[in-house]
Amino acid sequence: MELNKVTLEIFSKLEQKWLYHCEGKKTRVLSIDGGGTTGIVAGTALIHLENQIQAKTGDAHSRIADFFYIVTGTGIGALFAAMLTADDGNGCLLHSAKDAVAFVGGKSAELYMERRVDIFRRPRMFSGRSMDKVLKEALVREDGKALTLRDTCKPLLVPCSDLNSSVPFVFSRADASKSPSYDFELWKVCRATSANPSMLKPFALTFVDGKTSCLAVDGRRRLTRPGSGGRNRALRGGAWR
């Protein structure tokens, strides 16, 4: 999909205002919205941004997460955020934007595999089991270790809503660093924020300590702009770990 002229002009202005003045100490938050079942707009934007960063720095190995303090997202945006911040085990970023977008694009049919339609023609629903399989494949190291919130190179924030308590819940590396109880596997984090009730059943999630549970639905129901959550955490100093 090619970006239209207006979109490219917007990107160019943002780059001039941000990328070419990156020497300062401003707090930069990368917020990636869900973007439906394909994430094609977010994916195209991420590849474009990474290409511009590499052109500016002259380093073909530069990654987007190197230039942001906090990364946040919902839905497929959370999957992009998790992949872009994932640690390869040696303190380096595991995926480039191109790798992440190529993976999501190649697995889109499995991420959102439509369940068999019944005779009553109810609204289409997608297979949670198929999505689980793809997320587990995306968020694992080469040695087979399932990545957790602690296994990220940059602070990561992912919101969801808990139907049990009727309040929003935000997964964060800062909380995981403070307490093992909040160190969730990244595939479960992405699954929780992707559970749009109109497409998927709520995702039952048990905390690592086994004492608390959460019945999660997608984060957009409570936090439509994940960037605002990242900004607030940064202002409070709660994500700098």
PDB file of C-alpha atoms in Angstrom:
ATOM      1  CA  MET A   1       0.000   0.000   0.000  1.00  0.00           C
ATOM      2  CA  GLU A   2       1.418   3.383  -1.011  1.00  0.00           C
ATOM      3  CA  LEU A   3       0.925   6.385   1.206  1.00  0.00           C
ATOM      4  CA  ASN A   4      -0.923   9.223  -0.449  1.00  0.00           C
ATOM      5  CA  LYS A   5       0.620  12.638  -0.975  1.00  0.00           C
ATOM      6  CA  VAL A   6      -1.036  14.248   2.054  1.00  0.00           C
ATOM      7  CA  THR A   7       0.177  11.497   4.382  1.00  0.00           C
ATOM      8  CA  LEU A   8       3.727  11.789   3.076  1.00  0.00           C
ATOM      9  CA  GLU A   9       3.641  15.549   3.619  1.00  0.00           C
ATOM     10  CA  ILE A  10       2.537  14.985   7.222  1.00  0.00           C
ATOM     11  CA  PHE A  11       5.384  12.521   7.762  1.00  0.00           C
ATOM     12  CA  SER A  12       7.875  14.967   6.260  1.00  0.00           C
ATOM     13  CA  LYS A  13       6.804  17.761   8.605  1.00  0.00           C
ATOM     14  CA  LEU A  14       6.962  15.468  11.620  1.00  0.00           C
ATOM     15  CA  GLU A  15      10.449  14.323  10.625  1.00  0.00           C
ATOM     16  CA  GLN A  16      11.694  17.878  10.234  1.00  0.00           C
ATOM     17  CA  LYS A  17      10.297  18.822  13.626  1.00  0.00           C
ATOM     18  CA  TRP A  18      11.448  15.695  15.447  1.00  0.00           C
ATOM     19  CA  LEU A  19      14.148  13.723  13.658  1.00  0.00           C
ATOM     20  CA  TYR A  20      16.398  16.647  12.806  1.00  0.00           C
ATOM     21  CA  HIS A  21      16.293  18.038  16.331  1.00  0.00           C
ATOM     22  CA  CYS A  22      16.875  14.793  18.195  1.00  0.00           C
ATOM     23  CA  GLU A  23      19.993  16.059  19.988  1.00  0.00           C
ATOM     24  CA  GLY A  24      17.926  17.609  22.786  1.00  0.00           C
ATOM     25  CA  LYS A  25      16.651  15.909  25.923  1.00  0.00           C
ATOM     26  CA  LYS A  26      12.984  15.820  25.013  1.00  0.00           C
ATOM     27  CA  THR A  27      10.888  12.851  26.060  1.00  0.00           C
ATOM     28  CA  ARG A  28       9.836  10.986  22.932  1.00  0.00           C
ATOM     29  CA  VAL A  29       6.927   8.546  23.135  1.00  0.00           C
ATOM     30  CA  LEU A  30       6.131   6.224  20.235  1.00  0.00           C
ATOM     31  CA  SER A  31       2.403   5.439  20.236  1.00  0.00           C
ATOM     32  CA  ILE A  32       1.118   2.783  17.817  1.00  0.00           C
ATOM     33  CA  ASP A  33      -2.649   2.469  17.412  1.00  0.00           C
ATOM     34  CA  GLY A  34      -4.374  -0.809  16.653  1.00  0.00           C
ATOM     35  CA  GLY A  35      -5.400  -0.176  13.057  1.00  0.00           C
ATOM     36  CA  GLY A  36      -8.005  -2.925  12.686  1.00  0.00           C
ATOM     37  CA  THR A  37      -6.989  -6.446  11.692  1.00  0.00           C
ATOM     38  CA  THR A  38      -4.125  -5.601   9.330  1.00  0.00           C
ATOM     39  CA  GLY A  39      -2.141  -2.740  10.856  1.00  0.00           C
ATOM     40  CA  ILE A  40      -1.132  -1.767   7.328  1.00  0.00           C
ATOM     41  CA  VAL A  41      -1.080   1.997   7.938  1.00  0.00           C
ATOM     42  CA  ALA A  42       0.914   1.690  11.167  1.00  0.00           C
ATOM     43  CA  GLY A  43       3.258  -0.811   9.530  1.00  0.00           C
ATOM     44  CA  THR A  44       3.902   1.417   6.526  1.00  0.00           C
ATOM     45  CA  ALA A  45       4.563   4.382   8.803  1.00  0.00           C
ATOM     46  CA  LEU A  46       7.020   2.396  10.944  1.00  0.00           C
ATOM     47  CA  ILE A  47       9.022   1.235   7.928  1.00  0.00           C
ATOM     48  CA  HIS A  48       9.107   4.777   6.554  1.00  0.00           C
ATOM     49  CA  LEU A  49      10.258   6.169   9.900  1.00  0.00           C
ATOM     50  CA  GLU A  50      12.984   3.549  10.280  1.00  0.00           C
ATOM     51  CA  ASN A  51      14.239   4.249   6.756  1.00  0.00           C
ATOM     52  CA  GLN A  52      14.445   7.968   7.525  1.00  0.00           C
ATOM     53  CA  ILE A  53      16.296   7.331  10.790  1.00  0.00           C
ATOM     54  CA  GLN A  54      18.821   5.148   8.989  1.00  0.00           C
ATOM     55  CA  ALA A  55      19.280   7.764   6.269  1.00  0.00           C
ATOM     56  CA  LYS A  56      19.792  10.524   8.836  1.00  0.00           C
ATOM     57  CA  THR A  57      22.230   8.562  11.012  1.00  0.00           C
ATOM     58  CA  GLY A  58      24.019   6.851   8.140  1.00  0.00           C
ATOM     59  CA  ASP A  59      23.668   3.589  10.056  1.00  0.00           C
ATOM     60  CA  ALA A  60      21.764   0.783   8.348  1.00  0.00           C
ATOM     61  CA  HIS A  61      21.433  -0.973  11.708  1.00  0.00           C
ATOM     62  CA  SER A  62      19.649   1.907  13.472  1.00  0.00           C
ATOM     63  CA  ARG A  63      16.316   0.908  14.953  1.00  0.00           C
ATOM     64  CA  ILE A  64      13.261   2.982  15.826  1.00  0.00           C
ATOM     65  CA  ALA A  65      13.311   2.080  19.517  1.00  0.00           C
ATOM     66  CA  ASP A  66      16.824   3.548  19.833  1.00  0.00           C
ATOM     67  CA  PHE A  67      15.315   7.012  19.389  1.00  0.00           C
ATOM     68  CA  PHE A  68      12.344   6.766  21.754  1.00  0.00           C
ATOM     69  CA  TYR A  69      12.183   6.585  25.540  1.00  0.00           C
ATOM     70  CA  ILE A  70       8.821   4.831  25.781  1.00  0.00           C
ATOM     71  CA  VAL A  71       6.889   2.684  23.308  1.00  0.00           C
ATOM     72  CA  THR A  72       3.163   2.023  23.709  1.00  0.00           C
ATOM     73  CA  GLY A  73       0.402   0.466  21.636  1.00  0.00           C
ATOM     74  CA  THR A  74      -2.979  -1.267  21.502  1.00  0.00           C
ATOM     75  CA  GLY A  75      -4.211  -4.182  19.388  1.00  0.00           C
ATOM     76  CA  ILE A  76      -1.843  -4.931  16.515  1.00  0.00           C
ATOM     77  CA  GLY A  77      -0.055  -1.743  17.548  1.00  0.00           C
ATOM     78  CA  ALA A  78       0.891  -3.488  20.800  1.00  0.00           C
ATOM     79  CA  LEU A  79       2.344  -6.399  18.832  1.00  0.00           C
ATOM     80  CA  PHE A  80       4.440  -3.971  16.795  1.00  0.00           C
ATOM     81  CA  ALA A  81       5.516  -2.209  20.006  1.00  0.00           C
ATOM     82  CA  ALA A  82       6.507  -5.475  21.685  1.00  0.00           C
ATOM     83  CA  MET A  83       8.461  -6.703  18.662  1.00  0.00           C
ATOM     84  CA  LEU A  84      10.258  -3.371  18.207  1.00  0.00           C
ATOM     85  CA  THR A  85      11.408  -3.285  21.851  1.00  0.00           C
ATOM     86  CA  ALA A  86      12.148  -7.000  22.346  1.00  0.00           C
ATOM     87  CA  ASP A  87      15.643  -7.815  23.647  1.00  0.00           C
ATOM     88  CA  ASP A  88      17.569 -10.537  21.812  1.00  0.00           C
ATOM     89  CA  GLY A  89      19.229 -11.610  25.066  1.00  0.00           C
ATOM     90  CA  ASN A  90      22.384  -9.577  24.480  1.00  0.00           C
ATOM     91  CA  GLY A  91      20.958  -6.123  25.080  1.00  0.00           C
ATOM     92  CA  CYS A  92      20.211  -5.558  21.387  1.00  0.00           C
ATOM     93  CA  LEU A  93      16.863  -5.114  19.663  1.00  0.00           C
ATOM     94  CA  LEU A  94      15.535  -8.374  18.266  1.00  0.00           C
ATOM     95  CA  HIS A  95      13.488  -7.019  15.340  1.00  0.00           C
ATOM     96  CA  SER A  96      13.694  -4.207  12.831  1.00  0.00           C
ATOM     97  CA  ALA A  97      10.515  -2.462  11.703  1.00  0.00           C
ATOM     98  CA  LYS A  98      10.745  -4.263   8.361  1.00  0.00           C
ATOM     99  CA  ASP A  99      11.013  -7.635  10.107  1.00  0.00           C
ATOM    100  CA  ALA A 100       8.063  -6.909  12.401  1.00  0.00           C
ATOM    101  CA  VAL A 101       5.811  -5.638   9.618  1.00  0.00           C
ATOM    102  CA  ALA A 102       6.747  -8.531   7.324  1.00  0.00           C
ATOM    103  CA  PHE A 103       5.922 -11.025  10.072  1.00  0.00           C
ATOM    104  CA  VAL A 104       2.544  -9.467  10.864  1.00  0.00           C
ATOM    105  CA  GLY A 105       1.675  -9.162   7.180  1.00  0.00           C
ATOM    106  CA  GLY A 106       2.597 -12.769   6.510  1.00  0.00           C
ATOM    107  CA  LYS A 107       0.611 -14.022   9.490  1.00  0.00           C
ATOM    108  CA  SER A 108      -2.431 -11.735   9.218  1.00  0.00           C
ATOM    109  CA  ALA A 109      -4.706 -14.555   8.053  1.00  0.00           C
ATOM    110  CA  GLU A 110      -3.711 -16.624  11.100  1.00  0.00           C
ATOM    111  CA  LEU A 111      -3.819 -13.694  13.516  1.00  0.00           C
ATOM    112  CA  TYR A 112      -7.421 -13.085  12.572  1.00  0.00           C
ATOM    113  CA  MET A 113      -8.674 -16.471  11.437  1.00  0.00           C
ATOM    114  CA  GLU A 114     -12.428 -16.324  11.112  1.00  0.00           C
ATOM    115  CA  ARG A 115     -14.317 -18.983  12.992  1.00  0.00           C
ATOM    116  CA  ARG A 116     -16.919 -21.097  11.228  1.00  0.00           C
ATOM    117  CA  VAL A 117     -20.103 -19.111  10.666  1.00  0.00           C
ATOM    118  CA  ASP A 118     -23.202 -20.726  12.138  1.00  0.00           C
ATOM    119  CA  ILE A 119     -26.614 -21.021  10.483  1.00  0.00           C
ATOM    120  CA  PHE A 120     -27.885 -17.918  12.302  1.00  0.00           C
ATOM    121  CA  ARG A 121     -25.261 -15.727  10.580  1.00  0.00           C
ATOM    122  CA  ARG A 122     -24.139 -14.021  13.750  1.00  0.00           C
ATOM    123  CA  PRO A 123     -21.454 -11.297  13.543  1.00  0.00           C
ATOM    124  CA  ARG A 124     -18.132 -12.832  12.572  1.00  0.00           C
ATOM    125  CA  MET A 125     -15.774 -13.844  15.350  1.00  0.00           C
ATOM    126  CA  PHE A 126     -12.114 -14.821  15.183  1.00  0.00           C
ATOM    127  CA  SER A 127     -10.193 -17.746  16.626  1.00  0.00           C
ATOM    128  CA  GLY A 128      -8.368 -16.933  19.845  1.00  0.00           C
ATOM    129  CA  ARG A 129      -6.389 -20.163  19.596  1.00  0.00           C
ATOM    130  CA  SER A 130      -4.994 -19.223  16.186  1.00  0.00           C
ATOM    131  CA  MET A 131      -4.027 -15.754  17.424  1.00  0.00           C
ATOM    132  CA  ASP A 132      -2.322 -17.242  20.495  1.00  0.00           C
ATOM    133  CA  LYS A 133      -0.155 -19.428  18.271  1.00  0.00           C
ATOM    134  CA  VAL A 134       1.019 -16.496  16.140  1.00  0.00           C
ATOM    135  CA  LEU A 135       1.740 -14.270  19.140  1.00  0.00           C
ATOM    136  CA  LYS A 136       3.808 -16.993  20.803  1.00  0.00           C
ATOM    137  CA  GLU A 137       5.799 -17.406  17.587  1.00  0.00           C
ATOM    138  CA  ALA A 138       6.415 -13.665  17.291  1.00  0.00           C
ATOM    139  CA  LEU A 139       7.541 -13.068  20.866  1.00  0.00           C
ATOM    140  CA  VAL A 140      10.136 -15.741  21.501  1.00  0.00           C
ATOM    141  CA  ARG A 141      13.929 -15.687  21.304  1.00  0.00           C
ATOM    142  CA  GLU A 142      15.985 -17.922  19.068  1.00  0.00           C
ATOM    143  CA  ASP A 143      16.872 -20.038  22.107  1.00  0.00           C
ATOM    144  CA  GLY A 144      13.171 -20.713  22.672  1.00  0.00           C
ATOM    145  CA  LYS A 145      12.689 -18.430  25.693  1.00  0.00           C
ATOM    146  CA  ALA A 146       9.252 -16.820  25.831  1.00  0.00           C
ATOM    147  CA  LEU A 147       9.776 -13.069  26.181  1.00  0.00           C
ATOM    148  CA  THR A 148       8.309 -11.197  29.149  1.00  0.00           C
ATOM    149  CA  LEU A 149       7.892  -7.509  29.957  1.00  0.00           C
ATOM    150  CA  ARG A 150      11.361  -7.502  31.500  1.00  0.00           C
ATOM    151  CA  ASP A 151      12.825  -8.724  28.211  1.00  0.00           C
ATOM    152  CA  THR A 152      12.538  -5.361  26.471  1.00  0.00           C
ATOM    153  CA  CYS A 153      15.247  -2.836  25.675  1.00  0.00           C
ATOM    154  CA  LYS A 154      12.963   0.150  26.244  1.00  0.00           C
ATOM    155  CA  PRO A 155      10.019   0.855  28.577  1.00  0.00           C
ATOM    156  CA  LEU A 156       6.848  -0.675  27.145  1.00  0.00           C
ATOM    157  CA  LEU A 157       3.257   0.267  28.012  1.00  0.00           C
ATOM    158  CA  VAL A 158       0.212  -1.706  26.842  1.00  0.00           C
ATOM    159  CA  PRO A 159      -3.335  -0.994  28.097  1.00  0.00           C
ATOM    160  CA  CYS A 160      -6.313  -3.303  28.418  1.00  0.00           C
ATOM    161  CA  SER A 161      -9.612  -3.258  30.306  1.00  0.00           C
ATOM    162  CA  ASP A 162     -10.442  -5.683  33.119  1.00  0.00           C
ATOM    163  CA  LEU A 163     -14.069  -6.814  33.034  1.00  0.00           C
ATOM    164  CA  ASN A 164     -13.761  -8.225  36.560  1.00  0.00           C
ATOM    165  CA  SER A 165     -13.030  -4.839  38.123  1.00  0.00           C
ATOM    166  CA  SER A 166     -14.396  -2.565  35.354  1.00  0.00           C
ATOM    167  CA  VAL A 167     -11.200  -0.524  35.411  1.00  0.00           C
ATOM    168  CA  PRO A 168      -8.325  -0.145  32.951  1.00  0.00           C
ATOM    169  CA  PHE A 169      -5.088  -2.020  33.510  1.00  0.00           C
ATOM    170  CA  VAL A 170      -1.734  -1.055  32.005  1.00  0.00           C
ATOM    171  CA  PHE A 171       1.033  -3.591  31.490  1.00  0.00           C
ATOM    172  CA  SER A 172       4.415  -1.933  31.929  1.00  0.00           C
ATOM    173  CA  ARG A 173       8.056  -2.888  32.176  1.00  0.00           C
ATOM    174  CA  ALA A 174       8.413  -0.520  35.129  1.00  0.00           C
ATOM    175  CA  ASP A 175       5.860  -2.501  37.157  1.00  0.00           C
ATOM    176  CA  ALA A 176       7.433  -5.790  36.060  1.00  0.00           C
ATOM    177  CA  SER A 177      10.829  -4.542  37.248  1.00  0.00           C
ATOM    178  CA  LYS A 178       9.400  -3.698  40.658  1.00  0.00           C
ATOM    179  CA  SER A 179       7.516  -6.949  41.179  1.00  0.00           C
ATOM    180  CA  PRO A 180       7.718 -10.380  39.494  1.00  0.00           C
ATOM    181  CA  SER A 181       3.930 -10.580  39.875  1.00  0.00           C
ATOM    182  CA  TYR A 182       3.586  -8.097  37.003  1.00  0.00           C
ATOM    183  CA  ASP A 183       6.134  -9.695  34.680  1.00  0.00           C
ATOM    184  CA  PHE A 184       3.733 -11.125  32.117  1.00  0.00           C
ATOM    185  CA  GLU A 185       4.737 -12.967  28.977  1.00  0.00           C
ATOM    186  CA  LEU A 186       4.577 -10.549  26.066  1.00  0.00           C
ATOM    187  CA  TRP A 187       2.319 -12.758  23.986  1.00  0.00           C
ATOM    188  CA  LYS A 188      -0.286 -12.640  26.762  1.00  0.00           C
ATOM    189  CA  VAL A 189       0.060  -8.859  26.999  1.00  0.00           C
ATOM    190  CA  CYS A 190      -0.620  -8.513  23.272  1.00  0.00           C
ATOM    191  CA  ARG A 191      -3.458 -11.020  23.448  1.00  0.00           C
ATOM    192  CA  ALA A 192      -5.141  -9.102  26.271  1.00  0.00           C
ATOM    193  CA  THR A 193      -5.097  -5.761  24.463  1.00  0.00           C
ATOM    194  CA  SER A 194      -6.336  -7.376  21.226  1.00  0.00           C
ATOM    195  CA  ALA A 195      -9.477  -8.940  22.716  1.00  0.00           C
ATOM    196  CA  ASN A 196     -12.014  -6.715  21.000  1.00  0.00           C
ATOM    197  CA  PRO A 197     -15.394  -8.052  22.247  1.00  0.00           C
ATOM    198  CA  SER A 198     -16.920  -7.698  18.795  1.00  0.00           C
ATOM    199  CA  MET A 199     -14.312 -10.066  17.325  1.00  0.00           C
ATOM    200  CA  LEU A 200     -12.773 -12.161  20.120  1.00  0.00           C
ATOM    201  CA  LYS A 201     -13.803 -13.566  23.460  1.00  0.00           C
ATOM    202  CA  PRO A 202     -12.354 -11.829  26.564  1.00  0.00           C
ATOM    203  CA  PHE A 203      -8.926 -13.161  27.503  1.00  0.00           C
ATOM    204  CA  ALA A 204      -8.581 -14.688  30.974  1.00  0.00           C
ATOM    205  CA  LEU A 205      -5.223 -13.753  32.466  1.00  0.00           C
ATOM    206  CA  THR A 206      -3.788 -14.882  35.804  1.00  0.00           C
ATOM    207  CA  PHE A 207      -1.021 -12.897  37.452  1.00  0.00           C
ATOM    208  CA  VAL A 208       2.345 -14.598  37.895  1.00  0.00           C
ATOM    209  CA  ASP A 209       1.802 -14.928  41.659  1.00  0.00           C
ATOM    210  CA  GLY A 210      -1.416 -16.858  40.982  1.00  0.00           C
ATOM    211  CA  LYS A 211      -3.387 -14.687  43.411  1.00  0.00           C
ATOM    212  CA  THR A 212      -4.998 -12.218  41.018  1.00  0.00           C
ATOM    213  CA  SER A 213      -6.842 -12.692  37.743  1.00  0.00           C
ATOM    214  CA  CYS A 214      -7.969 -10.386  34.972  1.00  0.00           C
ATOM    215  CA  LEU A 215     -10.635 -10.849  32.306  1.00  0.00           C
ATOM    216  CA  ALA A 216      -9.174  -8.642  29.619  1.00  0.00           C
ATOM    217  CA  VAL A 217     -10.708  -6.896  26.648  1.00  0.00           C
ATOM    218  CA  ASP A 218      -8.984  -4.529  24.267  1.00  0.00           C
ATOM    219  CA  GLY A 219      -7.321  -1.399  25.604  1.00  0.00           C
ATOM    220  CA  ARG A 220      -9.084   0.999  23.264  1.00  0.00           C
ATOM    221  CA  ARG A 221     -12.267   0.720  25.317  1.00  0.00           C
ATOM    222  CA  ARG A 222     -10.560   2.562  28.164  1.00  0.00           C
ATOM    223  CA  LEU A 223      -7.525   4.245  26.628  1.00  0.00           C
ATOM    224  CA  THR A 224      -8.234   5.325  23.061  1.00  0.00           C
ATOM    225  CA  ARG A 225      -4.927   7.172  22.813  1.00  0.00           C
ATOM    226  CA  PRO A 226      -2.121   4.993  24.176  1.00  0.00           C
ATOM    227  CA  GLY A 227       0.310   7.863  23.683  1.00  0.00           C
ATOM    228  CA  SER A 228      -1.385   9.795  26.477  1.00  0.00           C
ATOM    229  CA  GLY A 229      -0.667   6.921  28.841  1.00  0.00           C
ATOM    230  CA  GLY A 230       2.990   6.926  27.834  1.00  0.00           C
ATOM    231  CA  ARG A 231       3.234  10.671  28.303  1.00  0.00           C
ATOM    232  CA  ASN A 232       1.635  10.530  31.748  1.00  0.00           C
ATOM    233  CA  ARG A 233       3.959   7.732  32.849  1.00  0.00           C
ATOM    234  CA  ALA A 234       6.948   9.714  31.626  1.00  0.00           C
ATOM    235  CA  LEU A 235       5.856  12.824  33.513  1.00  0.00           C
ATOM    236  CA  ARG A 236       5.468  10.778  36.688  1.00  0.00           C
ATOM    237  CA  GLY A 237       8.790   9.060  36.117  1.00  0.00           C
ATOM    238  CA  GLY A 238       7.070   5.691  36.264  1.00  0.00           C
ATOM    239  CA  ALA A 239       8.371   4.178  33.046  1.00  0.00           C
ATOM    240  CA  TRP A 240      12.099   4.790  33.308  1.00  0.00           C
ATOM    241  CA  ARG A 241      13.151   1.232  33.993  1.00  0.00           C
TER     242      ARG A 241
END
